Amino acid sequence: MCGICGFLCPPGHLAGEAMAELILAMADRLHHRGPDAGGSFVRPDLGVALGHRRLSILDLTPTGGQPMTSVCGRYVLVLNGEIYNFRELRAELEREEAVFRGSSDTEVVLAAFTRWGIEASIPRLEGMFAFAVLDLRDHLLVLARDRLGEKPLAYGRVGTSLAYASELVAMQVLPGWSGRLDRGALGLYCQYNYLPEPLAIYEGLHKLPAGTWLALPTDRPFPLPEPRAYWSAKDLAARASREPSATSAAEADERLLGLLRTAVRRQMISDVPLGAFLSSGIDSPLVVALMQEQSSRPVKTFTIGLDDPERNEAPRARRIAEHLRTEHHEEYLTADTLPAMLPELPGLFDEPFADPSQLPTLLVARFARRHVTVALSGDAGDELFGGYLHYQHILTRWATLRLVRNLPDLFRTPLLTLLSVAMLLERSVDLISGLPKLGSLSSLRRLGERGDNLRRLLLDPSLDCYYQRQLVHPGGSGLSAAPSSADPLFDAPSRWLPSGIDELLRLCHLDLLHYLPGDILTKVDRTAMSVSLETRIPLLDPAVVDFALRLPSRLKLGAGVGKLPLRRLLGRYLPPELLSQRKQGFGIPLGAWLRGPLRSWADDLLAPSSLHQQTFLDPVSVTRLWHEHRSGQESWEWPLFAALVFLEWAGKNRVS
C-alpha cells in the first residue's frame, strides 16, 4: 500500500532540477499513504516524472523500493496496492527464465510487462492496485486501476501538464493549479453525499474508472484518450443466465467456501502485523473465522462501539470474537469525541465526502493501527450477494408501480392529475415561504414533495431510473446553487449493463459500479490510509466476484433474507444464537447529534452571513433544511451533513 504521483510536461518546459523538486513536493503530499520511504524518477528530455511514497508490507528491504525499473531497463513502475497472485505469476515467469533481484510483487509486475507486454499482463493481475508505468522504448505512460476500484487514481490537465496521483491533493503543488470547482459534479455530490466515478470535484480532472487502463504518449498526452476496459461487470452479467456459477445451495456453499479460503489465505500474506475489522454482522465474522482457521495464533480483531444501545454492536461482536478465540480489541465512539474529529475530515478526503459512517471507520482504523499495519475487512458482501434490505423493498415497490403504470387510462389519468395538483401545491408553498412561518407550512410542503416524487416514480421508464431516485437523499437535490451533471452510470446504463438480467442482479450491479467505489471503497481507503493502515477485502477477490455475479438470485435471496450462502457458511463457525440477530452496522445517531453536541459546529458553518458569502450552495435551501431539522419538524441529517462537510472542505482547500 502506497501513494503514487507524477506528471508529463512539454519536453524542455521545466529544468531537471525544477521537475525533481515538483515530484518530491507531490509525493510529500502523500506521506500519510507511505511513511516508510519515498522515491522519484525524472527524465527531463521526455518531460516525465514519477513519484512514490512507500508503506512497506512485502519485502521490507530496499530492493522493494519504488520507482522500480525492470531488469531490461525498459519499464519504470510506481504501484499502489497488492498483487495477491504474485507468487503464482512469479513461478510462471521463473519457468520462462525471468530473473528477480528481490521478493516484492512490484518486481513480478515488471517482469510480467517484460515477458508478456503491458496490455496482456494487466488482466492477469489479481489484487487491489493502481499504477503508472513508463515505457522508455515506446515513450508511453500507462495508468491502470484494479477491477472494482479498491485503490484510487485520478488524472487530468493541470496547466500545461498531464498529472496523476492517488489523491488530488498531490496535484495542488503543480504550476497552473486553479482549484476551480466543477459545479455540476458538486450537484451530484449533494444528491448522493459522495461523488461517483469518473467525475472529480475539480474541473479538468477525472477518476480513472475501475477496471480500465489508459495509454498516453509522453510527447502528446492531449487530447486525453478514452480509458480502455480490461474487465467488465457487464460481461459477467451477460454470462449469468447461461453460465451460472452454481445450480443448488449445496453446490454454491462448497464452491464459495473454497474460493473464500483461497482469497483469505492470499490476503494474509504479509511481512508486518496483520488483523481484521469485526462487526456483528455476517461478512466480517466470516472473514475472521476463515482467518482464524488458517492462522497458528489468535487473529487480532477490532470493533467500534457506540454509547447508543440501539446502535451498539460491540457486545455481540465481542461474543463472536470470544467464540472464534481471537485477540479482541474494542473502542467507543461517543458524542464527546466528535467535535475534535470533525475538523479533521477535510484533510482526510481529497474531495468532499459525507457518509457519516466515516467517523466510526476512521476511529477503528486509528485504533487498529496501534496494533497492526494490515487489516482485512468484510466489505462488499451486500453488493455481491444481495444483502441490503432496501433491495427487497425496492423490488416490491417497483412491482407495484409497474401495476399502476399498466392500469387503463381510465384509472391512470385521474391518478396522475391528483399527483399534479400535489406538485402544484408544493410550488405554491414555495411562493409564500418568505411569509412568517405558519404551523402547517412545512406539512403542506412535505405533502407536495411526496406527491411530486410519487408522480415521478410512476413515470420512471426503468428500474435503473427508479433506483437512482432511491439513491438520492431527500433534500439533497436542492442544495447546490448550480444544476448537477448527468450521472455517467444512470445516464447510459445500457453501456454498463446488458438487458435481460434479473432485477436483483441488476440492483447489485448498479451498486457495484456506483455506490461501492464511490462511497464504501473511498471511505475505507481514505480513513485507513490517513493513518498508514493497509486494508484488504477478500470478498473482492476476482474469483469470488466472478462466482457471486453469476450466482442465480434465487440462491442469494429467499424469504426476505439476503446473502444466503454467506449466512450458511458462517453457520459452520458460529452457534445459532450469534446468527439470529440483525447487525446494527456503523450507523451513528447523526440527526440527534446535530441537534445536540454538534449544534454549535453546525450553527457556525450554516450561519446566514457565512452562507451568503459563498456561491456554491443555495443559502435559502440550506437555511430551510437547518431550521426544520433543529426544530424537530423534519430529519434532514443527510443533506445537512453534505452541506457541512462541503463547507469545511471548501474552506480548507480554497476552491474557486
XYZ file of C-alpha atoms in Angstrom:
656
model
C 0.000 0.000 0.000
C 1.477 3.290 -1.081
C 0.892 6.627 -2.753
C 1.822 7.345 -6.355
C 2.003 10.537 -8.381
C 3.589 12.056 -11.445
C 3.267 14.368 -14.417
C 4.033 14.828 -18.092
C 5.079 18.294 -19.211
C 6.279 19.522 -22.600
C 9.949 18.469 -23.023
C 12.222 21.362 -22.133
C 9.386 23.234 -20.420
C 10.935 22.673 -16.984
C 14.547 22.187 -15.995
C 15.505 18.861 -14.471
C 16.058 20.401 -11.058
C 12.613 22.019 -11.098
C 10.990 18.735 -12.134
C 12.788 16.910 -9.325
C 11.562 19.455 -6.774
C 7.989 19.276 -8.028
C 7.742 15.495 -7.972
C 9.126 15.373 -4.439
C 6.601 18.018 -3.383
C 3.789 15.941 -4.912
C 4.992 12.819 -3.127
C 5.267 14.692 0.177
C 1.520 15.414 -0.040
C 1.025 11.639 0.068
C 3.337 10.976 3.007
C 0.457 9.541 5.074
C -0.030 6.836 2.453
C 3.606 5.775 2.640
C 5.606 6.970 5.644
C 8.396 4.385 5.339
C 10.248 5.689 2.272
C 9.941 7.831 -0.828
C 11.458 7.929 -4.268
C 11.270 9.616 -7.655
C 12.284 9.180 -11.285
C 12.784 12.135 -13.629
C 13.539 12.308 -17.355
C 13.702 15.998 -18.374
C 14.269 15.091 -22.038
C 10.877 13.326 -22.067
C 9.180 15.741 -19.647
C 8.323 12.777 -17.376
C 8.384 12.493 -13.590
C 7.156 9.633 -11.366
C 6.889 9.783 -7.581
C 6.208 7.255 -4.840
C 5.627 7.009 -1.095
C 6.084 3.548 0.428
C 4.241 1.721 3.154
C 6.336 -1.424 3.483
C 4.221 -4.584 3.567
C 6.117 -7.180 1.494
C 9.896 -7.345 1.021
C 10.842 -4.750 3.622
C 14.367 -4.429 2.175
C 15.475 -1.600 -0.147
C 15.050 -3.942 -3.133
C 11.281 -3.404 -2.791
C 11.593 0.373 -3.134
C 9.964 2.387 -5.911
C 10.019 3.748 -8.553
C 11.344 0.396 -9.725
C 12.990 -0.252 -13.075
C 12.691 -3.571 -14.897
C 15.768 -5.755 -15.301
C 15.785 -4.976 -19.023
C 15.677 -1.233 -18.314
C 12.615 -0.586 -20.475
C 9.922 -0.041 -17.803
C 9.746 2.203 -14.731
C 6.849 1.467 -12.367
C 5.121 3.063 -9.386
C 2.480 0.786 -7.856
C -0.042 1.315 -5.075
C -1.642 -1.807 -3.645
C -1.024 -5.536 -3.539
C -0.990 -8.238 -6.214
C -2.357 -11.313 -4.444
C -1.399 -13.831 -7.130
C 2.181 -12.567 -7.433
C 3.645 -15.870 -6.214
C 1.835 -17.846 -8.918
C 2.870 -15.304 -11.562
C 6.455 -15.358 -10.332
C 6.605 -19.161 -10.571
C 5.314 -18.993 -14.132
C 7.818 -16.282 -15.046
C 10.687 -18.205 -13.468
C 9.822 -21.167 -15.661
C 10.318 -18.750 -18.561
C 13.748 -17.863 -17.093
C 12.847 -14.440 -15.736
C 15.445 -13.043 -13.305
C 14.458 -11.498 -9.948
C 16.504 -9.392 -7.544
C 14.075 -9.344 -4.589
C 10.770 -10.783 -3.398
C 8.244 -7.957 -3.930
C 5.082 -8.120 -6.027
C 6.172 -4.932 -7.814
C 9.122 -6.743 -9.351
C 6.815 -9.532 -10.527
C 4.603 -6.979 -12.291
C 7.623 -5.533 -14.082
C 8.788 -8.992 -15.137
C 5.290 -9.693 -16.492
C 5.409 -6.494 -18.561
C 8.803 -7.539 -19.931
C 7.638 -11.041 -20.882
C 4.019 -10.512 -21.918
C 3.646 -6.775 -22.540
C 1.586 -4.291 -20.510
C -1.778 -4.837 -22.207
C -1.613 -8.633 -21.929
C -0.371 -8.525 -18.330
C -2.980 -6.270 -16.731
C -5.892 -8.778 -16.889
C -3.646 -11.384 -15.250
C -3.093 -9.236 -12.137
C -5.364 -10.241 -9.259
C -5.409 -7.783 -6.423
C -6.061 -4.196 -5.444
C -3.885 -1.785 -7.362
C -3.385 1.474 -9.164
C -0.174 2.030 -11.066
C 1.699 4.184 -13.547
C 4.347 2.602 -15.751
C 6.668 4.419 -18.116
C 7.683 2.608 -21.282
C 11.047 4.150 -22.153
C 11.265 2.413 -25.529
C 7.868 3.401 -26.911
C 7.634 6.674 -24.933
C 4.300 5.780 -23.349
C 2.888 6.403 -19.888
C 0.281 3.814 -18.914
C -2.145 4.223 -16.000
C -4.276 1.331 -14.717
C -6.642 0.526 -11.870
C -7.966 -2.682 -10.319
C -11.252 -4.249 -11.359
C -13.560 -2.701 -8.776
C -11.687 0.415 -7.686
C -10.197 -0.544 -4.332
C -7.230 1.742 -4.954
C -7.731 5.306 -6.181
C -6.155 7.053 -9.166
C -7.054 10.473 -10.563
C -5.632 12.206 -13.607
C -6.129 15.227 -15.848
C -4.772 18.539 -17.064
C -3.096 20.930 -14.654
C -1.803 23.971 -16.516
C 0.211 22.610 -19.441
C 0.890 19.261 -17.739
C -0.837 15.903 -17.535
C -0.894 14.984 -13.852
C -1.941 11.868 -11.950
C -1.976 10.888 -8.286
C -3.511 8.602 -5.687
C -5.139 11.691 -4.196
C -5.981 15.040 -5.750
C -4.078 16.957 -3.064
C -0.780 15.919 -4.660
C -1.636 17.884 -7.819
C -2.127 21.155 -5.964
C 1.625 21.866 -5.920
C 1.931 21.917 -9.723
C 2.229 25.142 -11.745
C -1.121 26.099 -13.224
C -3.257 24.539 -10.476
C -6.522 26.513 -10.437
C -8.621 24.775 -7.782
C -11.682 25.599 -9.877
C -14.677 23.602 -8.727
C -16.769 21.543 -11.143
C -20.191 22.804 -10.110
C -22.017 20.085 -11.998
C -20.072 17.460 -10.046
C -20.908 19.300 -6.831
C -24.595 18.889 -7.664
C -24.190 15.113 -7.823
C -22.263 15.101 -4.546
C -25.152 16.933 -2.880
C -27.546 14.242 -4.075
C -25.515 11.185 -3.054
C -23.169 12.537 -0.319
C -20.313 11.155 -2.460
C -19.091 11.775 -5.988
C -19.467 8.844 -8.425
C -16.757 7.857 -10.866
C -15.332 9.027 -13.205
C -16.192 12.548 -12.057
C -13.821 14.572 -9.885
C -14.656 17.671 -7.890
C -12.242 19.881 -9.849
C -12.625 20.986 -13.449
C -10.384 19.173 -15.906
C -9.710 16.197 -13.631
C -11.123 12.672 -13.656
C -11.008 9.440 -11.708
C -9.699 6.556 -13.784
C -12.674 4.158 -13.865
C -12.218 0.818 -12.135
C -11.180 -2.000 -14.448
C -9.614 0.290 -17.065
C -6.211 1.397 -18.338
C -5.041 4.445 -20.228
C -2.038 4.778 -22.572
C -0.632 8.294 -23.045
C 2.147 9.234 -25.485
C 4.689 11.191 -23.466
C 5.062 13.844 -26.171
C 1.317 14.411 -26.833
C -0.971 13.366 -23.950
C -3.702 15.774 -25.056
C -6.450 15.449 -26.049
C -6.928 12.750 -23.452
C -7.939 9.371 -24.937
C -10.793 7.339 -23.515
C -9.782 4.726 -20.911
C -9.931 1.144 -22.189
C -11.636 -1.613 -20.193
C -9.781 -4.845 -19.467
C -12.564 -6.174 -17.192
C -16.306 -5.679 -17.382
C -19.113 -6.350 -14.943
C -21.378 -6.211 -17.986
C -19.716 -9.303 -19.435
C -20.197 -11.212 -16.192
C -23.837 -10.167 -16.001
C -24.403 -11.363 -19.569
C -22.958 -14.782 -18.652
C -25.053 -15.179 -15.501
C -28.071 -16.795 -17.138
C -26.232 -19.146 -19.494
C -23.243 -19.979 -17.255
C -24.433 -19.912 -13.621
C -21.696 -20.466 -11.069
C -23.871 -22.941 -9.144
C -27.300 -24.505 -9.544
C -28.024 -25.609 -5.964
C -27.444 -24.264 -2.478
C -25.137 -27.143 -1.595
C -23.001 -26.590 -4.682
C -22.923 -22.836 -4.070
C -21.781 -23.278 -0.475
C -18.937 -25.672 -1.258
C -17.625 -23.691 -4.219
C -17.824 -20.376 -2.373
C -16.104 -21.764 0.715
C -13.154 -22.938 -1.372
C -12.873 -19.576 -3.138
C -13.051 -17.622 0.125
C -10.459 -19.806 1.807
C -8.085 -19.167 -1.083
C -8.814 -15.413 -1.071
C -8.246 -15.122 2.691
C -5.058 -17.181 2.538
C -3.598 -14.992 -0.214
C -4.589 -11.788 1.560
C -2.992 -12.897 4.823
C 0.447 -12.817 3.193
C 2.325 -10.011 4.922
C 5.720 -9.229 6.388
C 4.144 -6.911 9.000
C 1.483 -7.433 11.735
C -1.998 -8.207 10.412
C -5.523 -8.188 11.858
C -9.181 -7.631 10.903
C -12.151 -5.351 11.479
C -15.008 -7.210 13.175
C -18.682 -6.230 13.224
C -21.726 -8.100 14.499
C -22.998 -8.977 11.028
C -22.276 -11.763 8.553
C -19.398 -10.726 6.309
C -16.573 -9.682 8.618
C -17.228 -12.537 11.125
C -16.956 -14.983 8.210
C -13.679 -13.401 7.071
C -12.339 -13.563 10.634
C -13.458 -17.192 11.027
C -11.581 -18.135 7.854
C -8.524 -16.203 9.022
C -8.545 -17.913 12.401
C -8.987 -21.298 10.687
C -5.735 -20.724 8.779
C -3.747 -18.966 11.497
C -1.459 -20.537 14.073
C -2.138 -17.756 16.588
C -5.176 -15.673 17.633
C -6.140 -13.119 14.980
C -6.211 -9.524 16.204
C -9.744 -8.128 15.757
C -11.062 -4.577 16.188
C -14.564 -3.242 16.837
C -16.046 0.197 17.454
C -18.967 0.581 19.850
C -21.455 3.418 20.340
C -22.970 4.692 23.571
C -26.407 4.256 21.959
C -27.819 0.825 22.953
C -29.956 0.582 19.809
C -26.927 1.022 17.547
C -24.146 -0.519 19.609
C -22.834 -3.732 18.050
C -19.771 -4.066 20.280
C -21.275 -6.541 22.821
C -22.316 -9.011 20.124
C -19.055 -8.580 18.205
C -17.245 -9.351 21.464
C -19.225 -12.589 21.841
C -18.344 -13.546 18.263
C -14.676 -12.839 18.963
C -14.805 -14.952 22.122
C -16.321 -17.858 20.232
C -13.712 -17.617 17.459
C -10.971 -17.119 20.090
C -9.456 -14.003 18.561
C -7.365 -11.416 20.345
C -10.140 -8.840 20.507
C -9.943 -5.071 20.990
C -12.775 -2.556 21.153
C -13.148 1.181 21.499
C -16.151 3.509 21.723
C -17.228 6.484 19.634
C -19.119 8.954 21.807
C -20.630 12.362 21.285
C -17.791 13.804 23.357
C -15.143 12.627 20.866
C -16.883 14.071 17.782
C -16.101 17.804 17.975
C -12.374 17.100 17.784
C -12.773 14.697 14.834
C -14.996 16.767 12.554
C -12.495 19.488 11.582
C -10.057 16.727 10.538
C -12.337 15.270 7.848
C -11.468 17.749 5.050
C -7.816 16.794 5.445
C -8.547 13.072 5.090
C -10.582 13.232 1.888
C -9.329 14.863 -1.294
C -12.949 15.518 -2.297
C -15.990 16.347 -0.160
C -17.319 13.077 1.242
C -20.300 12.941 3.576
C -21.111 9.372 4.550
C -21.308 9.779 8.351
C -20.039 6.220 8.857
C -16.613 7.645 8.014
C -16.416 8.680 11.688
C -16.511 5.173 13.237
C -14.466 3.873 10.281
C -11.768 6.447 10.994
C -11.821 5.585 14.680
C -11.483 1.821 14.089
C -8.641 2.446 11.622
C -6.757 4.575 14.147
C -7.417 2.038 16.851
C -6.247 -0.901 14.717
C -3.109 0.933 13.575
C -1.784 0.902 17.129
C -1.519 -2.881 16.832
C -1.257 -3.837 13.119
C -0.231 -2.460 9.719
C -2.688 -4.530 7.643
C -6.394 -5.167 8.354
C -8.844 -7.360 6.444
C -12.487 -6.280 6.230
C -15.814 -7.806 5.228
C -16.912 -5.104 2.788
C -18.767 -5.873 -0.486
C -20.858 -8.808 0.740
C -24.100 -6.841 0.393
C -23.372 -5.724 -3.175
C -22.257 -9.167 -4.318
C -24.845 -11.340 -2.559
C -27.934 -9.115 -2.385
C -27.682 -8.321 1.308
C -29.125 -4.822 1.520
C -32.653 -4.722 2.946
C -33.558 -1.950 0.532
C -33.152 -4.350 -2.403
C -36.219 -6.271 -1.265
C -38.226 -3.114 -0.573
C -37.314 -1.566 -3.921
C -38.182 -4.679 -5.901
C -41.551 -4.945 -4.127
C -42.390 -1.282 -4.724
C -41.189 -1.474 -8.327
C -43.528 -4.388 -8.990
C -46.409 -2.350 -7.534
C -45.522 0.710 -9.605
C -45.486 -1.388 -12.753
C -49.021 -2.498 -11.985
C -50.157 1.114 -11.547
C -48.401 2.191 -14.741
C -50.130 -0.593 -16.631
C -53.604 0.483 -15.490
C -56.017 1.547 -18.233
C -56.048 5.271 -18.969
C -59.480 5.497 -17.370
C -57.896 4.924 -13.958
C -54.320 6.082 -14.500
C -55.123 9.591 -15.834
C -57.119 10.752 -12.773
C -54.379 9.415 -10.519
C -51.696 11.404 -12.363
C -53.949 14.503 -12.255
C -54.241 14.275 -8.489
C -50.491 13.962 -8.201
C -50.033 17.012 -10.456
C -52.230 19.010 -8.068
C -49.975 17.893 -5.226
C -46.971 19.081 -7.208
C -48.650 22.455 -7.818
C -49.311 22.699 -4.091
C -45.596 22.328 -3.426
C -44.805 25.142 -5.865
C -47.410 27.384 -4.203
C -45.901 26.760 -0.794
C -42.507 27.805 -2.138
C -44.011 31.113 -3.327
C -45.216 32.047 0.138
C -42.233 30.633 2.003
C -40.985 34.167 2.631
C -44.036 34.948 4.759
C -43.963 34.380 8.535
C -43.844 30.683 9.306
C -47.216 29.005 9.634
C -47.619 25.871 11.687
C -48.829 23.820 8.725
C -46.491 25.230 6.093
C -43.860 22.525 6.450
C -46.554 19.845 6.389
C -48.043 21.295 3.195
C -44.646 21.353 1.523
C -43.925 17.763 2.520
C -47.279 16.667 1.106
C -46.466 18.384 -2.170
C -42.964 16.944 -2.302
C -44.222 13.423 -1.727
C -46.895 13.815 -4.368
C -44.323 15.094 -6.822
C -41.998 12.211 -6.022
C -44.732 9.622 -6.444
C -45.787 11.136 -9.761
C -42.195 10.976 -10.995
C -41.884 7.384 -9.839
C -44.970 6.412 -11.790
C -43.388 7.883 -14.905
C -39.955 6.291 -14.427
C -39.238 4.314 -17.584
C -36.979 1.702 -15.988
C -35.805 0.086 -12.783
C -32.491 1.928 -13.240
C -34.212 5.331 -13.122
C -36.313 4.268 -10.173
C -33.263 3.018 -8.270
C -31.347 6.216 -8.922
C -34.133 8.151 -7.215
C -33.737 5.938 -4.176
C -30.016 6.745 -4.004
C -30.692 10.487 -3.955
C -31.108 11.680 -0.383
C -34.295 13.705 0.184
C -33.426 17.385 0.269
C -30.088 16.886 -1.480
C -31.172 17.904 -4.967
C -31.828 21.494 -3.906
C -28.549 22.107 -2.083
C -26.315 23.072 -4.983
C -26.578 26.555 -6.455
C -25.936 25.154 -9.948
C -27.516 22.267 -11.884
C -25.892 18.882 -11.415
C -24.045 16.968 -14.119
C -25.602 13.906 -15.676
C -24.709 10.785 -13.747
C -22.413 8.769 -16.064
C -23.834 5.417 -14.954
C -27.543 6.178 -14.891
C -27.397 8.434 -17.948
C -26.482 5.431 -20.146
C -26.999 2.196 -18.175
C -27.008 0.074 -21.336
C -23.316 0.908 -21.710
C -22.594 -0.815 -18.408
C -25.277 -3.485 -18.064
C -26.832 -5.905 -20.549
C -30.568 -6.139 -20.992
C -32.494 -9.144 -19.806
C -30.750 -9.806 -16.488
C -32.932 -10.380 -13.439
C -33.830 -7.395 -11.301
C -31.909 -8.288 -8.138
C -28.746 -8.853 -10.160
C -29.316 -5.503 -11.838
C -29.517 -3.679 -8.495
C -26.386 -5.446 -7.248
C -24.506 -4.428 -10.396
C -25.621 -0.812 -10.121
C -24.286 -0.671 -6.563
C -21.104 -2.478 -7.566
C -20.400 0.209 -10.175
C -21.673 3.257 -8.280
C -22.069 3.025 -4.508
C -19.248 0.568 -3.814
C -16.389 2.542 -5.450
C -17.911 5.974 -4.835
C -18.743 5.509 -1.165
C -17.599 2.296 0.524
C -14.148 1.874 -1.031
C -13.419 5.609 -0.893
C -14.327 5.696 2.795
C -12.196 2.683 3.689
C -9.176 3.781 1.639
C -9.004 7.391 2.835
C -9.683 6.752 6.512
C -7.259 3.823 6.724
C -4.505 5.443 4.669
C -4.741 8.611 6.736
C -3.112 6.535 9.496
C -0.954 4.409 7.147
C -3.076 1.279 7.567
C -3.471 -1.102 4.624
C -6.942 -2.612 4.273
C -7.752 -5.716 2.220
C -11.151 -7.062 1.137
C -11.269 -10.841 0.491
C -14.806 -10.674 -0.916
C -13.445 -8.608 -3.827
C -11.063 -11.347 -4.904
C -11.689 -11.700 -8.677
C -12.694 -15.359 -8.390
C -15.200 -14.552 -5.620
C -16.640 -11.659 -7.637
C -16.960 -13.835 -10.742
C -18.735 -16.511 -8.705
C -21.095 -14.064 -6.971
C -22.148 -12.191 -10.095
C -23.001 -15.442 -11.897
C -24.885 -16.954 -8.954
C -28.668 -17.087 -9.590
C -30.665 -14.668 -7.455
C -32.799 -17.490 -6.049
C -29.640 -18.795 -4.340
C -28.818 -15.374 -2.842
C -32.194 -14.198 -1.590
C -35.082 -16.130 -0.038
C -37.928 -15.477 2.406
C -36.892 -11.845 2.673
C -33.322 -12.711 3.663
C -30.253 -11.958 1.539
C -26.673 -13.259 1.472
C -27.902 -16.821 1.957
C -24.620 -18.570 1.027
C -22.601 -16.347 3.365
C -25.079 -16.942 6.187
C -24.945 -20.694 5.753
C -21.143 -20.696 5.682
C -20.937 -18.592 8.831
C -23.286 -21.091 10.474
C -20.472 -23.628 10.251
C -18.376 -21.454 12.576
C -20.889 -19.743 14.907
C -23.788 -21.083 17.008
C -27.382 -20.132 16.031
C -27.771 -17.564 18.815
C -24.966 -15.465 17.308
C -26.504 -15.640 13.820
C -30.108 -14.726 14.538
C -29.738 -11.057 15.458
C -29.711 -8.238 12.939
C -26.480 -6.297 12.513
C -26.637 -2.749 13.836
C -23.903 -1.550 11.482
C -21.724 1.528 11.619
C -24.652 3.957 11.701
C -24.461 6.830 14.144
C -27.292 8.970 15.607
C -26.304 11.892 13.389
C -29.705 13.578 13.417
C -29.788 13.748 17.218
C -26.136 14.783 17.429
C -26.735 17.697 15.029
C -29.403 18.925 17.432
C -27.132 18.299 20.419
C -23.338 18.101 20.712
C -22.720 19.116 17.080
C -25.163 22.012 17.029
C -22.620 24.764 17.708
C -20.378 23.422 14.920
C -23.326 23.375 12.519
C -24.605 26.782 13.638
C -21.228 28.372 12.869
C -20.943 26.878 9.386
C -24.603 27.440 8.489
C -24.890 30.986 9.797
C -26.722 33.127 7.197
C -23.791 35.536 6.981
C -21.450 32.661 6.109
C -23.798 31.016 3.628
C -24.316 34.248 1.690
C -20.549 34.748 1.324
C -20.182 31.572 -0.764
C -21.655 30.822 -4.190
C -21.639 27.026 -4.263
C -24.658 26.082 -2.126
C -28.130 27.635 -2.219
C -28.399 29.624 1.048
C -32.217 29.576 1.074
C -32.459 25.793 0.754
C -29.734 25.124 3.313
C -31.244 27.559 5.822
C -34.695 25.980 5.455
C -33.368 22.480 5.991
C -31.392 23.546 9.058
C -34.355 25.355 10.595
C -36.698 22.399 10.063
C -34.147 19.906 11.367
C -33.074 21.658 14.545
C -36.711 22.454 15.408
C -37.601 18.783 15.058
C -40.103 19.326 12.205
C -38.071 17.100 9.881
C -34.933 14.944 9.857
C -32.568 16.332 7.231
C -29.307 14.961 8.602
C -28.068 13.577 5.252
C -28.292 16.769 3.137
C -27.188 18.890 6.084
C -24.127 16.730 6.665
C -23.344 17.012 2.943
C -23.512 20.809 3.218
C -21.462 20.951 6.420
C -18.721 18.663 5.123
C -18.536 20.570 1.841
C -18.222 23.949 3.589
C -15.447 22.619 5.841
C -13.681 21.048 2.850
C -14.044 24.124 0.629
C -12.622 26.351 3.355
C -9.572 24.165 3.770
C -8.919 23.711 0.042
C -9.597 27.311 -1.070
C -11.669 26.329 -4.054
C -12.778 28.835 -6.661
